[in-house]
Coordinates of C-alpha atoms in Angstrom, one line a residue:
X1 CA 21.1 -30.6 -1.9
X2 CA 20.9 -28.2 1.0
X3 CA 16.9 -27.4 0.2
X4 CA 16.3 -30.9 0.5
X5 CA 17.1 -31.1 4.0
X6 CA 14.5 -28.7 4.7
X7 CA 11.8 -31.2 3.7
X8 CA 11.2 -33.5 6.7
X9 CA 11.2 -30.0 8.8
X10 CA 8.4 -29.0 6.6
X11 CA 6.0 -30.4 8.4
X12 CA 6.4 -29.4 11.8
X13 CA 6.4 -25.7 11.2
X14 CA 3.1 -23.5 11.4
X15 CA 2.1 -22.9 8.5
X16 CA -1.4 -20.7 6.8
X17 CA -3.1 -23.0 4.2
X18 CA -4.3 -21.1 0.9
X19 CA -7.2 -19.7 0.4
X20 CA -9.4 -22.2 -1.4
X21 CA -11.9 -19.5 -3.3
X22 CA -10.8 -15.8 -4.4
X23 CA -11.1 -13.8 -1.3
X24 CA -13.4 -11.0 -2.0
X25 CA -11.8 -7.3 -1.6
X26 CA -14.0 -5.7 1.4
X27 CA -12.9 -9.5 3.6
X28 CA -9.3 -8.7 2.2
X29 CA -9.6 -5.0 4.0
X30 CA -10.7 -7.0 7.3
X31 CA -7.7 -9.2 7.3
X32 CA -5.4 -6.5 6.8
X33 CA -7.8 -4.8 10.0
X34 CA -7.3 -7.6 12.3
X35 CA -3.4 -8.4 11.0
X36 CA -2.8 -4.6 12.2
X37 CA -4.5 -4.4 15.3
X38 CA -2.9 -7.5 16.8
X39 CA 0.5 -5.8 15.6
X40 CA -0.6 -2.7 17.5
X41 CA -2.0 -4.8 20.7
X42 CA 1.8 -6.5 20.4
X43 CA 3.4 -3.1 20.6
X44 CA 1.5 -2.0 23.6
X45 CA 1.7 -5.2 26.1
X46 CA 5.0 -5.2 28.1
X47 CA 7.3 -8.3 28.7
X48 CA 6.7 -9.6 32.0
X49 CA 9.8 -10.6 34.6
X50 CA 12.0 -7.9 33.1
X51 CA 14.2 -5.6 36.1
X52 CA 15.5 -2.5 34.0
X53 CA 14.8 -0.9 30.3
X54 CA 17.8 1.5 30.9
X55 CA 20.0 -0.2 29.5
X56 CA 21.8 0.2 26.1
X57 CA 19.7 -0.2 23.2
X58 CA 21.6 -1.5 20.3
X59 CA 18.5 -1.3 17.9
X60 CA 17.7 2.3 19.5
X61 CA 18.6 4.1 16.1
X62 CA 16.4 1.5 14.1
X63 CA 13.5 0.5 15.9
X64 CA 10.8 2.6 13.6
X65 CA 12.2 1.0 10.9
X66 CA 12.0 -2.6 12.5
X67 CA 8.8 -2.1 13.6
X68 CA 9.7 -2.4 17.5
X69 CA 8.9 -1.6 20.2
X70 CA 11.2 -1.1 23.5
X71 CA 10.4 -3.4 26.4
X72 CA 7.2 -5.0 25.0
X73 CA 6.1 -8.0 23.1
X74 CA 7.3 -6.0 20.0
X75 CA 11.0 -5.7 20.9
X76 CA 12.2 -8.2 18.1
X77 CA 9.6 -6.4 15.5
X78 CA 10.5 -7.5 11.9
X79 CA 14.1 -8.5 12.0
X80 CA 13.9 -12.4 11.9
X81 CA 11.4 -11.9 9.3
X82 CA 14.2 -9.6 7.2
X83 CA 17.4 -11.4 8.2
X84 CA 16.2 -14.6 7.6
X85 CA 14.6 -12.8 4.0
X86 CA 18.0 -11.0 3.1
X87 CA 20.4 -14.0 4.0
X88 CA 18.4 -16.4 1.9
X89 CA 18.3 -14.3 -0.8
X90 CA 22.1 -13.8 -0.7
X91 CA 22.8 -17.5 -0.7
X92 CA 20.3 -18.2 -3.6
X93 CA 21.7 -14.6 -5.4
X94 CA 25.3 -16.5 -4.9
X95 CA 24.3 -19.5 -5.9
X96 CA 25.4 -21.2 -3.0
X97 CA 22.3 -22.7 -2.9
X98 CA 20.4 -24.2 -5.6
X99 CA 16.8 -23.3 -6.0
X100 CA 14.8 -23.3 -9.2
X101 CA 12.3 -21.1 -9.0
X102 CA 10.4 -22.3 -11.8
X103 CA 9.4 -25.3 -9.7
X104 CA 6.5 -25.2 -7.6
X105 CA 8.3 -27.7 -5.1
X106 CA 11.2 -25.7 -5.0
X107 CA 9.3 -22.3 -4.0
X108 CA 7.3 -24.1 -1.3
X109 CA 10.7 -25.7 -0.1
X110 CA 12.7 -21.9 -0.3
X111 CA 9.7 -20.2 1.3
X112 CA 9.9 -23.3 4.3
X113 CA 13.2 -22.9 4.9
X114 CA 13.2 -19.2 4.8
X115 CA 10.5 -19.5 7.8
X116 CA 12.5 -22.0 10.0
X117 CA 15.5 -19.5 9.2
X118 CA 13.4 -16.8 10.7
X119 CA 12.4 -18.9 13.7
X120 CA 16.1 -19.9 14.4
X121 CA 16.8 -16.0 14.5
X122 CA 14.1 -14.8 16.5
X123 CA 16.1 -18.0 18.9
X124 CA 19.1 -16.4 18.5
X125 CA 18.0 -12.2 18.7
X126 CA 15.8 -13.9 22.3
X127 CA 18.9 -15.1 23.3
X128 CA 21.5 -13.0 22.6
X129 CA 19.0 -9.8 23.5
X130 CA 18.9 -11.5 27.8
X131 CA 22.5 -12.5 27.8
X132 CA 23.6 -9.2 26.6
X133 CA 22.5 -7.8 29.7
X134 CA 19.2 -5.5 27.9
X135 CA 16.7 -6.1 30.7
X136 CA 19.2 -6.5 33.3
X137 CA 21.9 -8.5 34.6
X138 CA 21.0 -12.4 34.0
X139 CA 22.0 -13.8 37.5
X140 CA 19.5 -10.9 38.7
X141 CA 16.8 -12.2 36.4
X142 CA 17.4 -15.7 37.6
X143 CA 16.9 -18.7 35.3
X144 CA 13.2 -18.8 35.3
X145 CA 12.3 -15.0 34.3
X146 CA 15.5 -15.4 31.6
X147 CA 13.4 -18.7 29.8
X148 CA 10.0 -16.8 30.7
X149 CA 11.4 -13.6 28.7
X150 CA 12.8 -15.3 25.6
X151 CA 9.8 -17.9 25.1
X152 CA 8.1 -14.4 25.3
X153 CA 10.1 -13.1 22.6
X154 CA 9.8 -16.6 20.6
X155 CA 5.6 -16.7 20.8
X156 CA 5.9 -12.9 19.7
X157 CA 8.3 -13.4 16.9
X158 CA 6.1 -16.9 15.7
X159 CA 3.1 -14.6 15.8
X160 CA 4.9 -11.5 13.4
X161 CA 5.9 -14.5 10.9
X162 CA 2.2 -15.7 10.8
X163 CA 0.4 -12.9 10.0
X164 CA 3.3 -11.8 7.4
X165 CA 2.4 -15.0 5.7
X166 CA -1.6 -14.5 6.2
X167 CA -1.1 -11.4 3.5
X168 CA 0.9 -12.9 1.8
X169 CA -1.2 -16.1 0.8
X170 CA -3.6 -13.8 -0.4
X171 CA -6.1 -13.6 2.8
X172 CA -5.0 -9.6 3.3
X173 CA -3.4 -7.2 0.9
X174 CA 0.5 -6.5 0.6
X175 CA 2.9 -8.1 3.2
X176 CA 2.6 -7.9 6.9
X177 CA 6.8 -6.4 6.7
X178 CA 5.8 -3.3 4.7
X179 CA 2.2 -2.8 7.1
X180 CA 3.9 -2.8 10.4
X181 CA 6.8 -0.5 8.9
X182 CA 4.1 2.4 7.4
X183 CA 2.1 2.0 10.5
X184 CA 4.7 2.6 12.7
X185 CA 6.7 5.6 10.8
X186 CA 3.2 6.9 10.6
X187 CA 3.1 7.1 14.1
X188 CA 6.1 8.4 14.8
X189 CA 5.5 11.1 12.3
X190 CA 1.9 12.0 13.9
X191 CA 3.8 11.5 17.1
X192 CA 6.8 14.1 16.7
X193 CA 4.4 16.7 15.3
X194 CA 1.6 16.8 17.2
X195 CA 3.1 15.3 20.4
X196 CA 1.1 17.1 23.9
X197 CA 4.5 15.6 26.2
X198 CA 6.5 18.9 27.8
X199 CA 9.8 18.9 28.1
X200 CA 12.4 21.3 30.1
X201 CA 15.2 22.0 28.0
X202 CA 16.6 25.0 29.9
X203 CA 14.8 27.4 27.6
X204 CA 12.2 27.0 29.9
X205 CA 8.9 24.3 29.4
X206 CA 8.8 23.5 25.6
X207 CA 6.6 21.0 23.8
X208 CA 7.9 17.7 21.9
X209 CA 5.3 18.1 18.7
X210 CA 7.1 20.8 16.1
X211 CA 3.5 22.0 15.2
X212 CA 2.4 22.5 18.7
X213 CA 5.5 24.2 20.0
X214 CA 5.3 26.6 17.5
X215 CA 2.1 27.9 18.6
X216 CA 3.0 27.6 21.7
X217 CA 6.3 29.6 21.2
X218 CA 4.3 32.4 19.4
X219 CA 1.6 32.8 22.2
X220 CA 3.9 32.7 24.8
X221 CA 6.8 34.5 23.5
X222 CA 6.8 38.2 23.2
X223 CA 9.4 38.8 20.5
X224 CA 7.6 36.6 17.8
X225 CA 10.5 36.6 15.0
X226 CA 12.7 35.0 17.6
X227 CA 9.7 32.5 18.9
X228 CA 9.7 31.6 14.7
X229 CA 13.2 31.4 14.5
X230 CA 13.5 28.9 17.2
X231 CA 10.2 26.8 15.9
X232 CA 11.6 26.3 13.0
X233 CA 15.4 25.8 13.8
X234 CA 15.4 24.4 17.7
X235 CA 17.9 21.8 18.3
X236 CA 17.3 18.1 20.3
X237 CA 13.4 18.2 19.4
X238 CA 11.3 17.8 16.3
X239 CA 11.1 21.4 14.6
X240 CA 8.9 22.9 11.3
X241 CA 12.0 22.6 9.4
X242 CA 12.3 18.3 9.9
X243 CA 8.5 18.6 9.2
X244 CA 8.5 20.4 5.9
X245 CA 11.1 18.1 4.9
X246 CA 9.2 14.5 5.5
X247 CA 6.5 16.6 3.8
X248 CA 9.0 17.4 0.5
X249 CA 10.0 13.8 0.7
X250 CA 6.9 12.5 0.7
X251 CA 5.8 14.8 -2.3
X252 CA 8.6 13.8 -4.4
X253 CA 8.5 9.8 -3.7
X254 CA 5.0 10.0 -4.6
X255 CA 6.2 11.9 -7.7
X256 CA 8.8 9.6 -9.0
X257 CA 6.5 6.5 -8.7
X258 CA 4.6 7.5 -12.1
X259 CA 8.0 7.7 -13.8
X260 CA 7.9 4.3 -16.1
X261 CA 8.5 3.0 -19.6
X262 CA 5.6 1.3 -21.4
X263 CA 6.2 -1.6 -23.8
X264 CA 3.7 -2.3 -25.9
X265 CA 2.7 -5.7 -25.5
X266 CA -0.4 -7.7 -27.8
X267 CA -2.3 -11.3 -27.9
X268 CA -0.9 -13.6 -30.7
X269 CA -4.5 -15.3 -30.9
X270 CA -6.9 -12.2 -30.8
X271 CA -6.2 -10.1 -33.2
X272 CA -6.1 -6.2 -32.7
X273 CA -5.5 -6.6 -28.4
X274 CA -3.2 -4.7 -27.6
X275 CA -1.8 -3.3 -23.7
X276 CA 1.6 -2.6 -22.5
X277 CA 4.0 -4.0 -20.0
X278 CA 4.8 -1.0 -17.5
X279 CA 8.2 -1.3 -16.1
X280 CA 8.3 1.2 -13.4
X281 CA 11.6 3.4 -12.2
X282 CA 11.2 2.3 -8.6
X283 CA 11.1 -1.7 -10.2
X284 CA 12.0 -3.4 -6.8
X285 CA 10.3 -0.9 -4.7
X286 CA 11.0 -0.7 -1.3
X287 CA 12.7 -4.1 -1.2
X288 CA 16.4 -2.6 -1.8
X289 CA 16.1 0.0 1.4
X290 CA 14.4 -3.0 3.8
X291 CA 17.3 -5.7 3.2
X292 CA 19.9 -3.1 3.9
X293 CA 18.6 -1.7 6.7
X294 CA 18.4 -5.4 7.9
X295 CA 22.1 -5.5 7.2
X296 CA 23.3 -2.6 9.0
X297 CA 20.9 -3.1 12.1
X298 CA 22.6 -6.4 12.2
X299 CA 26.2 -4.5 11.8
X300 CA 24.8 -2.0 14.6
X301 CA 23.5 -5.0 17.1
X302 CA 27.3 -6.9 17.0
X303 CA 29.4 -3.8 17.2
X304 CA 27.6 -2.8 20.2
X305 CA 27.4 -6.0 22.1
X306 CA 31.4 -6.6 21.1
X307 CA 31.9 -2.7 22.4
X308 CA 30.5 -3.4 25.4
X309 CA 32.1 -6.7 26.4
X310 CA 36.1 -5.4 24.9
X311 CA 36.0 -1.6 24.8
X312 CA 39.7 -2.1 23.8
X313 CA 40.1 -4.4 21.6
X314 CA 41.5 -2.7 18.2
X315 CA 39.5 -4.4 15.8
X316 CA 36.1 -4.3 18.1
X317 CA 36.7 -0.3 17.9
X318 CA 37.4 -0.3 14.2
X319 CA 34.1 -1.7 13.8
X320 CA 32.4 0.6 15.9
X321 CA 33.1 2.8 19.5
X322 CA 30.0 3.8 20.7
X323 CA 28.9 6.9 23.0
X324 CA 25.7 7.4 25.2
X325 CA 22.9 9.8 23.9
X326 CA 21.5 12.6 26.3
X327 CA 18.7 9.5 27.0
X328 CA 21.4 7.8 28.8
X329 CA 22.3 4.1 27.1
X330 CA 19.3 3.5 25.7
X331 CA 20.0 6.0 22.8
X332 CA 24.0 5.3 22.7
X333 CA 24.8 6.1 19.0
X334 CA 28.3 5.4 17.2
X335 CA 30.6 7.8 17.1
X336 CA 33.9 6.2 15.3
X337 CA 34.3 3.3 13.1
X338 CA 32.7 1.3 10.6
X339 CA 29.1 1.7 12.4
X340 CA 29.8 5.8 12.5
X341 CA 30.6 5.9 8.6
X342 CA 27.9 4.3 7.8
X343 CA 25.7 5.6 9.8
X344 CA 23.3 9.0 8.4
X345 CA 24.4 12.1 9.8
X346 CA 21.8 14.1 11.6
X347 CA 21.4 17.2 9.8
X348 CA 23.3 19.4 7.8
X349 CA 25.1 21.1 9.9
X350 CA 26.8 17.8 10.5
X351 CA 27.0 16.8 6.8
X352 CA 29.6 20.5 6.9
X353 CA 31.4 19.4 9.9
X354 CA 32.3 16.5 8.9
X355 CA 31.9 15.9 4.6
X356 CA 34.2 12.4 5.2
X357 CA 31.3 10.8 6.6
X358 CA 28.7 12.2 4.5
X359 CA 30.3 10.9 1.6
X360 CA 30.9 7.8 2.9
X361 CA 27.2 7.4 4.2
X362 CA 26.2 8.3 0.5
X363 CA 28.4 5.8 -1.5
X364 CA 27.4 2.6 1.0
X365 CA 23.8 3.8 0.4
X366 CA 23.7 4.0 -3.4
X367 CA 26.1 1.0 -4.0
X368 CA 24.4 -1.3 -1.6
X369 CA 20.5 -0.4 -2.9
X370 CA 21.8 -0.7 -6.4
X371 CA 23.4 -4.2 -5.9
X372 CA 20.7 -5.6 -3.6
X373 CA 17.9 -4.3 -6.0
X374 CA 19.5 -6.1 -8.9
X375 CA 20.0 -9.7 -6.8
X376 CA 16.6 -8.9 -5.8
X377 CA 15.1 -9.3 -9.5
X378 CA 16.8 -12.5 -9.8
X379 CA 15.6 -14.5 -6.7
X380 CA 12.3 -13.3 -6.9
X381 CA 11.5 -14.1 -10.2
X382 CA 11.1 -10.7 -11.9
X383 CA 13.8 -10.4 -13.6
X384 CA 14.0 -10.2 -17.7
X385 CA 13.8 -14.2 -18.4
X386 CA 10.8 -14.5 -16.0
X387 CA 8.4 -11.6 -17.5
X388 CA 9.3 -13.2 -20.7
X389 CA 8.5 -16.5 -19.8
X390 CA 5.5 -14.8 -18.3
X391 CA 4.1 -12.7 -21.5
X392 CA 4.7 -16.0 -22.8
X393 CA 2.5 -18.3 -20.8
X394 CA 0.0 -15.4 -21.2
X395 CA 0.0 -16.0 -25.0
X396 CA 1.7 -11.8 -25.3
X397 CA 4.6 -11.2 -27.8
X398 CA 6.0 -7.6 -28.1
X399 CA 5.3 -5.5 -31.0
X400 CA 7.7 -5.1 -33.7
X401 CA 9.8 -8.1 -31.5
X402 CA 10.2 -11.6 -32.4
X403 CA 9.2 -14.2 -29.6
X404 CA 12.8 -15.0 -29.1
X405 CA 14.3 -11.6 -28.5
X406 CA 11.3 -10.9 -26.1
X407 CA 14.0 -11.7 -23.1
X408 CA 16.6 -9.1 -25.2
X409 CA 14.3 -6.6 -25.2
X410 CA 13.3 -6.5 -21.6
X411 CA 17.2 -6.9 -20.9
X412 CA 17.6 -3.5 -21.7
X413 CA 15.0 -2.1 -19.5
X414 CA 14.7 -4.5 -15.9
X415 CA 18.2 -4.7 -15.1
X416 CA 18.5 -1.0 -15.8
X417 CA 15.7 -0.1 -14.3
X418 CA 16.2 -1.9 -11.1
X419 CA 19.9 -0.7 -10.3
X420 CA 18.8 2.7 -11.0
X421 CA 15.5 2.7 -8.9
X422 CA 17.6 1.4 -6.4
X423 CA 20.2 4.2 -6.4
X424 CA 17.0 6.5 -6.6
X425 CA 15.8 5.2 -3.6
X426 CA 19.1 5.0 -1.6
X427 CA 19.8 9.1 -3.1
X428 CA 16.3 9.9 -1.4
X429 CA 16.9 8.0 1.5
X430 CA 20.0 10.2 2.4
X431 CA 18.5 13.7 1.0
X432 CA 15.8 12.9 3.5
X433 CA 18.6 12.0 6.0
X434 CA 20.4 15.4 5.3
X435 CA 17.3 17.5 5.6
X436 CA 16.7 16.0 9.0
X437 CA 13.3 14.5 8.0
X438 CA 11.4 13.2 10.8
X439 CA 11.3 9.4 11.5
X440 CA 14.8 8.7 9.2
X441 CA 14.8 8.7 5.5
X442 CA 14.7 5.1 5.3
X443 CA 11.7 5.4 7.2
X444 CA 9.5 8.0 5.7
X445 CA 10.8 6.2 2.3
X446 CA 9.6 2.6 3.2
X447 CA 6.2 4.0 4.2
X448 CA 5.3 6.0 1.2
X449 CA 6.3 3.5 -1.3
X450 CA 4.0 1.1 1.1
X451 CA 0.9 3.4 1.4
X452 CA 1.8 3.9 -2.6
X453 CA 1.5 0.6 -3.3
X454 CA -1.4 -0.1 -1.1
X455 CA -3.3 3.2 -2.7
X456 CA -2.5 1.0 -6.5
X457 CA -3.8 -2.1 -4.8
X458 CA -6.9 -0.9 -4.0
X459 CA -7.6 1.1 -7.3
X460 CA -6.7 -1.9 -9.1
X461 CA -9.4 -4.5 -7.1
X462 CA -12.2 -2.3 -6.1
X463 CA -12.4 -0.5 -9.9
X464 CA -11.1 2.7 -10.4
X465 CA -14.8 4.4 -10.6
X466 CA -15.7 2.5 -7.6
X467 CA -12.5 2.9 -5.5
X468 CA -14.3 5.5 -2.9
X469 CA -17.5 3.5 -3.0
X470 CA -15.7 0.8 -1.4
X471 CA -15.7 3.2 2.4
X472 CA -18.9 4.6 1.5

């Protein structure tokens, strides 16, 4: 058995212990402090014997997503942590490897070998991220800076799985993948609207931040309809336009997350309990949008190296042919092939030029969050048979049901419910997409389901009169 194999690894690898006594809510707030600011320290410190960060960047399109940072102890982010996720729960959704997950030995032994998958990749990304030439050529680097740079990468990437699995045992509250991710669309989203950095664009000194440049634009501008105009509608730089739409996004996200179905739910010993069983529209939350983002930055990362060592090899372009950005190669972005298609247009104006891709973009989207939310109820254990079994160890039938047809029942609802959340998500994700919301649909997506479910978390422990006394 290919789980077994695992076992004598087990050992070796780093691993947080659980918390012997329930962690009290105001230390769990601290952890999740701590967890964040060593992130943000991460993101800030640069790698050391590196010659050149002009190079192309094949992750340049989904670093806010990633959680990384160009040229600094961040640059892997979250992707071991995901890949390693997504292909293990592929191989277990397949069945091509057998894992129970009703057996406590079995989780411990899926969880371990999802962490030394994770270790091998950040390896591998270390690796392949010097060879490919991103921090300049490798007989410039020499063999010494090329080791010092990837065992940089390595401690970084050993560090990111740690604290993932410090919230995760219970010490902090969520997971460290969805923290890094709202903390870092959040600051792009800050960033792009409030940003003080001037640019010259031709038009003459304009600022970066949409909300700044139109004030700017309307004191400095004597024909104020036109300074509007081109506050709202200026191309290359964050406008009002991309900020009213992450604001709509936001406000309908937040909206859809009360949409449930309540089954009512009772205690076979005490008589006259009664609760219900919510089973919420967005049932995988953010889960669906994070594996395939993992999936196509992966695509993204091989097209680009493969374009840049065979430019004209047939199949190399028919997986992607990449172009440089007005950033040079550090913001190259596809422009034909399979990386292009499935890649979000820009705005609208490009969703009209070219409607091919758009509806291209849109069907990957829905069809991939719909399939990857439903193997995602099965591996990790909340799918129909498992909240039965659960209801069941918690001495719960469901009115009006039988205890056999409990798992029936819910069979109508979860499986549903977790394609269809799914293609909710991915339909939001590309609405955002098209309105040119700032910081990628995806993006704005992943963090307000996380600051959603974090905002639920802390009603739910602290009380819900008490949840302000909590700060004050």
């Amino acid at each position: 058995r290919f789980l077994s194999l695992v076992k004598p690894v087990l050992h070796v690898l780093p691993e947080v212990s659980q918390p012997e006594r329930k962690i009290p809510f105001k230390e769990k707030i601290l952890w999740t402090s701590i967890t964040l600011f060593i992130f943000l320290v991460c993101c800030q410190i640069p790698l050391y014997g590196i010659k050149t960060n002009k190079s192309s960047d094949p992750f340049y399109w989904m670093r806010v997503i990633l959680a990384s940072n160009r040229g600094t102890l961040m640059e892997l982010g979250i992707s071991p942590i995901v890949t390693s996720s997504l292909v293990m729960q592929l191989l277990a959704g397949s069945k091509i490897i057998d894992v129970d997950h009703s057996l406590k030995e079995d989780r411990a032994l899926f969880a371990g070998a999802q962490k030394l998958f994770g270790i091998l990749i950040t390896v591998g990304e270390a690796v392949a991220y010097v060879i490919s030439g991103m921090y300049g050529d490798v007989r410039e680097l020499g063999m010494g800076n090329a080791l010092l740079i990837i065992i940089q990468l390595f401690v970084a990437g050993l560090i990111v799985i740690i604290l993932d699995e410090l919230l995760q045992k219970g010490y902090g509250l969520g997971s460290g993948i969805s923290l890094f991710i709202a903390t870092n669309i959040c600051e792009t989203i800050v960033w792009k609207s409030f940003s003080p950095t001037t640019l010259n664009t031709g038009r003459g000194t304009e600022f970066e931040g949409a909300v700044i440049a139109l004030f700017h634009l309307l004191i400095t501008r004597n024909d104020k309809v036109r300074a509007l105009k081109e506050a709202f509608y200026r191309q290359n730089l964050p406008n009002i336009t991309n900020l009213m739409a992450t604001v709509l996004v936001f406000v309908f996200v937040i909206y859809f997350q009360g949409f449930r179905v309540d089954l009512p739910v009772k205690y076979r010993s005490q008589r006259g309990m009664q609760g219900s069983y919510p089973i919420k529209l967005f049932y995988t939350s953010n889960m669906p949008i994070i594996l395939q983002t993992a999936l196509v930055s992966n695509l993204y990362f091989l097209s680009q190296l493969l374009f840049k060592r065979y430019p004209g090899n047939i199949i190399v372009r028919l997986i992607g042919v990449w172009q440089d950005g007005e950033g040079g190669p550090a913001t190259s972005s596809p422009v034909a092939g399979l990386a292009y298609y499935i890649s979000p247009p820009n705005n609208l104006t490009e969703v009209t030029e070219d409607p091919l891709h758009a509806l291209i973009y849109l069907t990957f989207i829905l069809v991939s969050c719909a399939l990857f939310s439903k193997t995602w109820i099965e591996v990790s254990g909340s799918s129909a048979k498992d909240v039965a079994k659960q209801l069941r160890d918690q001495n719960m039938v469901m009115k009006g049901h039988r205890d056999s047809s409990i798992a029936h029942e819910l069979n109508r609802y979860i499986p549903t419910a977790a394609a269809f959340g799914g293609m909710c998500i991915g339909a939001l994700t590309v609405v955002a997409d098209f309105m040119g919301a700032i910081g990628s649909g995806t993006g704005i997506l992943l963090a307000v389901t996380t600051i959603y479910q974090y905002f639920e978390t802390f009603v739910k422990e602290s009380g819900q009169d008490s949840a302000m006394g909590v700060f004050f």
